[in-house]
Amino acid sequence: MGWNVTCYIMGAISIIGPICLIFWYLQGAKAQLARLNKKEE
Amino acid sequence: MEEIVVQLHVIDWAIVVLYVAFMLFVGFYFSKKKQGFDDYFMAGRSLTAPLLVGTLVSTFYGLDTLFGTSEVGFYEGISAFFAYSLPYTALYVVMAVLAPKFKEMFPDGTTMQDIAFRKYGKPAGIFTSIASFLYSTNTMEMMGIGFILNLITGMPIWMGVIIGAVLVLVYTWTGGLWAVTMTDFIQFISMMITVGIALIVAWKAIGGYDGVFEGLVAWTGSEEDASYFFSAGAGYLSPWTLVSYGVTSLAVLAEPAFFQRVFASAGPKEIQKAFAAGVPMWLSFDWCVTFLGILGAAAIGLGIIPEVEANQALFAIVGQYLPVGLVGIFLAGVLAAAMSTADSYFLVAGGVIGYDIYKNVFKPDATSDQIERMTKLGMLVSAALSIALAFTFDRIMEVWVFQATIILSVALVPVYFGAFSRKPPKKIAGTLATGFGLIFSVVWYIWSNFFGTWSDEWEVYLIKIGNIELWQEHGILIIVPTVIVIYLIANAVGKETVAEVS
């Protein structure tokens, strides 16, 4: 039971972690773009 | 052509080809964007936390982790995770604390060797640069890419090695660190997600723990042996094997690619955030790979996959359980693991030639274009050396032991004492410690290879000194403390310090 749950959790982290990272990166890129646009104005 | 071990569907092939084409496109895209050496080699010192996570994780997790950890999992069970992976993770946590401090202390630093040049002068800088260059040769990854291409196409391994080297070199050469970081980011995502999916799908399909245990009993022949696979107390591994694994993990502390990324980051806070997010992902990747190895052994026991070698079991499991399309993504992920490591080290090795040697030693007033040209030349030399070594070494582990020994013996002590000591360190301490570290490690390696005896039981070279029998890996345990003693004595008696030039 314990091994099953741990394997599914670790597998899930391995899948969800990078997806969260994509959103984190896009959020930062969006904020930077907004800053650049503001500077140009 | 040899027999094809993993048969790919046309959709899987399309995914692999598209993936490689995309990596090349990224390289060419960033070649148009870059402006000067700082942009080429340091990505404008603007790497944010998410990009740092991708590039740090994928750089340090190459094929050695994928095949090495799954192989240990295949033979030894979960001790692959607890004994092999956890020491590395512990050191990532240490680096999470130390790396931001390096960025604070050397905000305009470029390479780890910079620290040696600044604190001890040219001789120590040159010795550290030689060690970093040798450490950054991509022999393991080149051998790995050759092996994968052999598995899926049947082409000879030597041909795969050359094709792999050319592909990685093209996009690293053209795009520099931006291309490396962006491709690392994509490669990190594909390798993490595919091993996660592979574990969940295969674990469920084989019947969870009960199914795996049943398979292991069939494979090993007894319940007692099968239970070793789930013993966190290291299973079959001896204490000396654990020491050996633990010692090579110290290389994390003197890892040239880590230092380059740290200096290329947007700031110390970004580094802290990157390590905080990266550690759980490192752990989950290790866990998935370990259990895919265990699943391989169990699947052989149950007759689900044929009796294959440990390093082929991972592919056999994936081919068995993943649907068409996901197999292609997995293979792209495996290639990603190799390419993301290889591109980083080509760039780091190029930087040693272009920045550390050419600029720091021979031409301090070199222009940005000249340094970039020399960096690219250095990448070519490193690629040629990597290919040559790939045909010289029989075992991947041999290369790793040599590289870990040399970087730890030369760089660890002077870099850390130099950066963190309160008083300015003495020039002679750095010169002697790096010089003797380099000489001792090369001599130790040559000596153990030529005068040692190969042990089939432990798969290491053994060296006899009197009644004491030492492993090749134990060189680090002897040389590093010796270098510490040399450093401390020289630092105590030495007088001259190097005025730091920032």
PDB file of C-alpha atoms in Angstrom, chain B residues 294-471:
ATOM      1  CA  ILE B 294      12.816  -2.571 -10.296  1.00  0.00           C
ATOM      2  CA  LEU B 295       9.820  -2.925 -12.614  1.00  0.00           C
ATOM      3  CA  GLY B 296      12.190  -4.172 -15.333  1.00  0.00           C
ATOM      4  CA  ALA B 297      13.454  -6.992 -13.098  1.00  0.00           C
ATOM      5  CA  ALA B 298       9.895  -7.893 -12.009  1.00  0.00           C
ATOM      6  CA  ALA B 299       8.607  -7.849 -15.602  1.00  0.00           C
ATOM      7  CA  ILE B 300      11.343 -10.294 -16.638  1.00  0.00           C
ATOM      8  CA  GLY B 301      10.360 -12.539 -13.711  1.00  0.00           C
ATOM      9  CA  LEU B 302       6.720 -12.488 -14.845  1.00  0.00           C
ATOM     10  CA  GLY B 303       7.705 -13.163 -18.454  1.00  0.00           C
ATOM     11  CA  ILE B 304       6.206  -9.854 -19.616  1.00  0.00           C
ATOM     12  CA  ILE B 305       9.428  -8.715 -21.258  1.00  0.00           C
ATOM     13  CA  PRO B 306      12.269 -10.908 -22.559  1.00  0.00           C
ATOM     14  CA  GLU B 307      15.493 -11.404 -20.562  1.00  0.00           C
ATOM     15  CA  VAL B 308      17.404  -8.264 -21.484  1.00  0.00           C
ATOM     16  CA  GLU B 309      20.390  -6.439 -20.006  1.00  0.00           C
ATOM     17  CA  ALA B 310      19.715  -4.111 -17.062  1.00  0.00           C
ATOM     18  CA  ASN B 311      20.205  -0.981 -19.167  1.00  0.00           C
ATOM     19  CA  GLN B 312      17.819  -2.278 -21.839  1.00  0.00           C
ATOM     20  CA  ALA B 313      15.104  -3.199 -19.322  1.00  0.00           C
ATOM     21  CA  LEU B 314      14.047   0.448 -19.017  1.00  0.00           C
ATOM     22  CA  PHE B 315      13.351   0.601 -22.758  1.00  0.00           C
ATOM     23  CA  ALA B 316      11.681  -2.791 -22.779  1.00  0.00           C
ATOM     24  CA  ILE B 317       9.288  -1.677 -20.000  1.00  0.00           C
ATOM     25  CA  VAL B 318       8.465   1.541 -21.835  1.00  0.00           C
ATOM     26  CA  GLY B 319       7.930  -0.286 -25.125  1.00  0.00           C
ATOM     27  CA  GLN B 320       5.655  -2.752 -23.346  1.00  0.00           C
ATOM     28  CA  TYR B 321       3.422  -0.352 -21.441  1.00  0.00           C
ATOM     29  CA  LEU B 322       3.444   3.064 -23.107  1.00  0.00           C
ATOM     30  CA  PRO B 323       1.158   3.659 -26.106  1.00  0.00           C
ATOM     31  CA  VAL B 324       2.412   4.752 -29.531  1.00  0.00           C
ATOM     32  CA  GLY B 325       3.348   8.410 -29.391  1.00  0.00           C
ATOM     33  CA  LEU B 326       4.334   8.319 -25.733  1.00  0.00           C
ATOM     34  CA  VAL B 327       7.162   5.919 -26.636  1.00  0.00           C
ATOM     35  CA  GLY B 328       8.412   8.562 -29.067  1.00  0.00           C
ATOM     36  CA  ILE B 329       8.120  11.240 -26.385  1.00  0.00           C
ATOM     37  CA  PHE B 330       9.984   8.984 -23.953  1.00  0.00           C
ATOM     38  CA  LEU B 331      12.802   8.427 -26.430  1.00  0.00           C
ATOM     39  CA  ALA B 332      12.908  12.163 -27.090  1.00  0.00           C
ATOM     40  CA  GLY B 333      13.116  12.532 -23.298  1.00  0.00           C
ATOM     41  CA  VAL B 334      16.014  10.077 -23.121  1.00  0.00           C
ATOM     42  CA  LEU B 335      17.818  11.891 -25.925  1.00  0.00           C
ATOM     43  CA  ALA B 336      16.960  15.088 -24.046  1.00  0.00           C
ATOM     44  CA  ALA B 337      18.696  13.798 -20.929  1.00  0.00           C
ATOM     45  CA  ALA B 338      21.859  13.195 -22.941  1.00  0.00           C
ATOM     46  CA  MET B 339      21.719  16.339 -25.043  1.00  0.00           C
ATOM     47  CA  SER B 340      20.952  18.703 -22.156  1.00  0.00           C
ATOM     48  CA  THR B 341      24.017  17.471 -20.295  1.00  0.00           C
ATOM     49  CA  ALA B 342      26.257  17.374 -23.367  1.00  0.00           C
ATOM     50  CA  ASP B 343      25.377  20.901 -24.552  1.00  0.00           C
ATOM     51  CA  SER B 344      26.132  22.385 -21.131  1.00  0.00           C
ATOM     52  CA  TYR B 345      29.531  20.752 -20.848  1.00  0.00           C
ATOM     53  CA  PHE B 346      30.524  21.622 -24.418  1.00  0.00           C
ATOM     54  CA  LEU B 347      29.788  25.237 -23.567  1.00  0.00           C
ATOM     55  CA  VAL B 348      31.599  25.071 -20.217  1.00  0.00           C
ATOM     56  CA  ALA B 349      34.652  23.425 -21.832  1.00  0.00           C
ATOM     57  CA  GLY B 350      34.610  26.091 -24.550  1.00  0.00           C
ATOM     58  CA  GLY B 351      34.493  28.766 -21.854  1.00  0.00           C
ATOM     59  CA  VAL B 352      37.595  27.299 -20.219  1.00  0.00           C
ATOM     60  CA  ILE B 353      39.538  27.817 -23.460  1.00  0.00           C
ATOM     61  CA  GLY B 354      37.962  31.112 -24.538  1.00  0.00           C
ATOM     62  CA  TYR B 355      37.527  32.891 -21.220  1.00  0.00           C
ATOM     63  CA  ASP B 356      39.770  31.269 -18.597  1.00  0.00           C
ATOM     64  CA  ILE B 357      42.833  30.518 -20.708  1.00  0.00           C
ATOM     65  CA  TYR B 358      42.668  32.887 -23.691  1.00  0.00           C
ATOM     66  CA  LYS B 359      41.334  35.984 -21.924  1.00  0.00           C
ATOM     67  CA  ASN B 360      42.558  35.527 -18.361  1.00  0.00           C
ATOM     68  CA  VAL B 361      46.030  34.205 -19.238  1.00  0.00           C
ATOM     69  CA  PHE B 362      47.028  35.343 -22.709  1.00  0.00           C
ATOM     70  CA  LYS B 363      44.951  38.326 -23.757  1.00  0.00           C
ATOM     71  CA  PRO B 364      43.232  40.293 -20.989  1.00  0.00           C
ATOM     72  CA  ASP B 365      42.230  43.004 -23.502  1.00  0.00           C
ATOM     73  CA  ALA B 366      40.604  40.528 -25.917  1.00  0.00           C
ATOM     74  CA  THR B 367      37.428  41.742 -27.582  1.00  0.00           C
ATOM     75  CA  SER B 368      34.084  40.076 -27.026  1.00  0.00           C
ATOM     76  CA  ASP B 369      34.161  38.584 -30.544  1.00  0.00           C
ATOM     77  CA  GLN B 370      37.645  37.141 -30.031  1.00  0.00           C
ATOM     78  CA  ILE B 371      36.633  35.458 -26.761  1.00  0.00           C
ATOM     79  CA  GLU B 372      33.517  34.040 -28.405  1.00  0.00           C
ATOM     80  CA  ARG B 373      35.565  32.666 -31.308  1.00  0.00           C
ATOM     81  CA  MET B 374      38.018  31.007 -28.927  1.00  0.00           C
ATOM     82  CA  THR B 375      35.123  29.617 -26.867  1.00  0.00           C
ATOM     83  CA  LYS B 376      33.723  28.004 -30.018  1.00  0.00           C
ATOM     84  CA  LEU B 377      37.149  26.616 -30.848  1.00  0.00           C
ATOM     85  CA  GLY B 378      37.297  25.180 -27.325  1.00  0.00           C
ATOM     86  CA  MET B 379      33.935  23.500 -27.913  1.00  0.00           C
ATOM     87  CA  LEU B 380      35.311  21.826 -31.036  1.00  0.00           C
ATOM     88  CA  VAL B 381      38.382  20.585 -29.146  1.00  0.00           C
ATOM     89  CA  SER B 382      36.162  19.282 -26.340  1.00  0.00           C
ATOM     90  CA  ALA B 383      33.876  17.500 -28.831  1.00  0.00           C
ATOM     91  CA  ALA B 384      36.857  15.853 -30.555  1.00  0.00           C
ATOM     92  CA  LEU B 385      38.273  14.773 -27.172  1.00  0.00           C
ATOM     93  CA  SER B 386      34.872  13.469 -26.028  1.00  0.00           C
ATOM     94  CA  ILE B 387      34.515  11.332 -29.161  1.00  0.00           C
ATOM     95  CA  ALA B 388      38.084  10.046 -28.849  1.00  0.00           C
ATOM     96  CA  LEU B 389      37.599   9.119 -25.177  1.00  0.00           C
ATOM     97  CA  ALA B 390      34.254   7.458 -25.954  1.00  0.00           C
ATOM     98  CA  PHE B 391      36.191   4.973 -28.082  1.00  0.00           C
ATOM     99  CA  THR B 392      38.996   4.628 -25.500  1.00  0.00           C
ATOM    100  CA  PHE B 393      37.094   3.813 -22.306  1.00  0.00           C
ATOM    101  CA  ASP B 394      35.332   0.475 -21.962  1.00  0.00           C
ATOM    102  CA  ARG B 395      33.132   1.415 -19.059  1.00  0.00           C
ATOM    103  CA  ILE B 396      31.130   4.593 -18.450  1.00  0.00           C
ATOM    104  CA  MET B 397      31.845   4.375 -14.704  1.00  0.00           C
ATOM    105  CA  GLU B 398      35.605   4.602 -15.355  1.00  0.00           C
ATOM    106  CA  VAL B 399      35.173   7.992 -17.008  1.00  0.00           C
ATOM    107  CA  TRP B 400      33.039   9.306 -14.181  1.00  0.00           C
ATOM    108  CA  VAL B 401      35.512   8.187 -11.504  1.00  0.00           C
ATOM    109  CA  PHE B 402      38.366   9.915 -13.347  1.00  0.00           C
ATOM    110  CA  GLN B 403      36.399  13.140 -13.838  1.00  0.00           C
ATOM    111  CA  ALA B 404      35.087  13.238 -10.259  1.00  0.00           C
ATOM    112  CA  THR B 405      38.573  12.543  -8.870  1.00  0.00           C
ATOM    113  CA  ILE B 406      40.227  15.291 -10.877  1.00  0.00           C
ATOM    114  CA  ILE B 407      37.690  18.064 -10.198  1.00  0.00           C
ATOM    115  CA  LEU B 408      37.460  17.277  -6.479  1.00  0.00           C
ATOM    116  CA  SER B 409      41.218  16.985  -6.038  1.00  0.00           C
ATOM    117  CA  VAL B 410      42.004  20.233  -7.836  1.00  0.00           C
ATOM    118  CA  ALA B 411      39.120  22.643  -7.309  1.00  0.00           C
ATOM    119  CA  LEU B 412      37.196  21.800  -4.144  1.00  0.00           C
ATOM    120  CA  VAL B 413      39.661  22.869  -1.470  1.00  0.00           C
ATOM    121  CA  PRO B 414      41.124  26.072  -3.016  1.00  0.00           C
ATOM    122  CA  VAL B 415      37.780  27.369  -4.299  1.00  0.00           C
ATOM    123  CA  TYR B 416      35.942  26.953  -0.983  1.00  0.00           C
ATOM    124  CA  PHE B 417      38.808  28.072   1.275  1.00  0.00           C
ATOM    125  CA  GLY B 418      39.497  30.979  -1.074  1.00  0.00           C
ATOM    126  CA  ALA B 419      35.904  32.129  -1.225  1.00  0.00           C
ATOM    127  CA  PHE B 420      34.943  31.701   2.418  1.00  0.00           C
ATOM    128  CA  SER B 421      38.115  32.409   4.428  1.00  0.00           C
ATOM    129  CA  ARG B 422      38.035  35.733   6.244  1.00  0.00           C
ATOM    130  CA  LYS B 423      41.655  36.654   5.547  1.00  0.00           C
ATOM    131  CA  PRO B 424      42.942  36.864   1.951  1.00  0.00           C
ATOM    132  CA  PRO B 425      44.391  33.423   1.128  1.00  0.00           C
ATOM    133  CA  LYS B 426      48.067  33.062   0.226  1.00  0.00           C
ATOM    134  CA  LYS B 427      48.999  32.648  -3.419  1.00  0.00           C
ATOM    135  CA  ILE B 428      51.316  29.700  -2.736  1.00  0.00           C
ATOM    136  CA  ALA B 429      48.496  27.780  -0.991  1.00  0.00           C
ATOM    137  CA  GLY B 430      46.289  27.888  -4.083  1.00  0.00           C
ATOM    138  CA  THR B 431      49.171  27.162  -6.455  1.00  0.00           C
ATOM    139  CA  LEU B 432      50.410  24.123  -4.524  1.00  0.00           C
ATOM    140  CA  ALA B 433      46.957  22.746  -3.711  1.00  0.00           C
ATOM    141  CA  THR B 434      45.714  22.926  -7.323  1.00  0.00           C
ATOM    142  CA  GLY B 435      49.059  21.767  -8.768  1.00  0.00           C
ATOM    143  CA  PHE B 436      49.448  18.799  -6.447  1.00  0.00           C
ATOM    144  CA  GLY B 437      45.732  18.013  -6.746  1.00  0.00           C
ATOM    145  CA  LEU B 438      46.136  17.772 -10.522  1.00  0.00           C
ATOM    146  CA  ILE B 439      49.364  15.746 -10.382  1.00  0.00           C
ATOM    147  CA  PHE B 440      48.131  13.371  -7.651  1.00  0.00           C
ATOM    148  CA  SER B 441      44.815  12.650  -9.368  1.00  0.00           C
ATOM    149  CA  VAL B 442      46.379  12.003 -12.803  1.00  0.00           C
ATOM    150  CA  VAL B 443      49.130   9.827 -11.286  1.00  0.00           C
ATOM    151  CA  TRP B 444      46.604   7.934  -9.123  1.00  0.00           C
ATOM    152  CA  TYR B 445      44.396   7.258 -12.107  1.00  0.00           C
ATOM    153  CA  ILE B 446      47.231   6.110 -14.377  1.00  0.00           C
ATOM    154  CA  TRP B 447      48.761   4.024 -11.597  1.00  0.00           C
ATOM    155  CA  SER B 448      45.483   2.300 -10.696  1.00  0.00           C
ATOM    156  CA  ASN B 449      44.718   1.594 -14.361  1.00  0.00           C
ATOM    157  CA  PHE B 450      48.108   0.197 -15.259  1.00  0.00           C
ATOM    158  CA  PHE B 451      49.230  -1.414 -12.009  1.00  0.00           C
ATOM    159  CA  GLY B 452      45.880  -2.178 -10.390  1.00  0.00           C
ATOM    160  CA  THR B 453      43.899  -5.372 -10.830  1.00  0.00           C
ATOM    161  CA  TRP B 454      40.347  -5.433 -12.117  1.00  0.00           C
ATOM    162  CA  SER B 455      37.777  -6.920  -9.737  1.00  0.00           C
ATOM    163  CA  ASP B 456      34.857  -8.583 -11.507  1.00  0.00           C
ATOM    164  CA  GLU B 457      33.065  -8.844  -8.171  1.00  0.00           C
ATOM    165  CA  TRP B 458      33.081  -5.100  -7.431  1.00  0.00           C
ATOM    166  CA  GLU B 459      33.633  -3.831 -10.982  1.00  0.00           C
ATOM    167  CA  VAL B 460      36.440  -1.510  -9.882  1.00  0.00           C
ATOM    168  CA  TYR B 461      40.227  -1.362 -10.104  1.00  0.00           C
ATOM    169  CA  LEU B 462      41.961  -2.535  -6.925  1.00  0.00           C
ATOM    170  CA  ILE B 463      45.350  -1.220  -5.802  1.00  0.00           C
ATOM    171  CA  LYS B 464      47.376  -3.057  -3.175  1.00  0.00           C
ATOM    172  CA  ILE B 465      49.587  -1.041  -0.835  1.00  0.00           C
ATOM    173  CA  GLY B 466      51.166  -3.541   1.572  1.00  0.00           C
ATOM    174  CA  ASN B 467      48.267  -5.438   3.072  1.00  0.00           C
ATOM    175  CA  ILE B 468      45.772  -2.729   2.302  1.00  0.00           C
ATOM    176  CA  GLU B 469      43.567  -3.123  -0.745  1.00  0.00           C
ATOM    177  CA  LEU B 470      42.208   0.148  -2.122  1.00  0.00           C
ATOM    178  CA  TRP B 471      39.625   0.931  -4.809  1.00  0.00           C
TER     179      TRP B 471
END
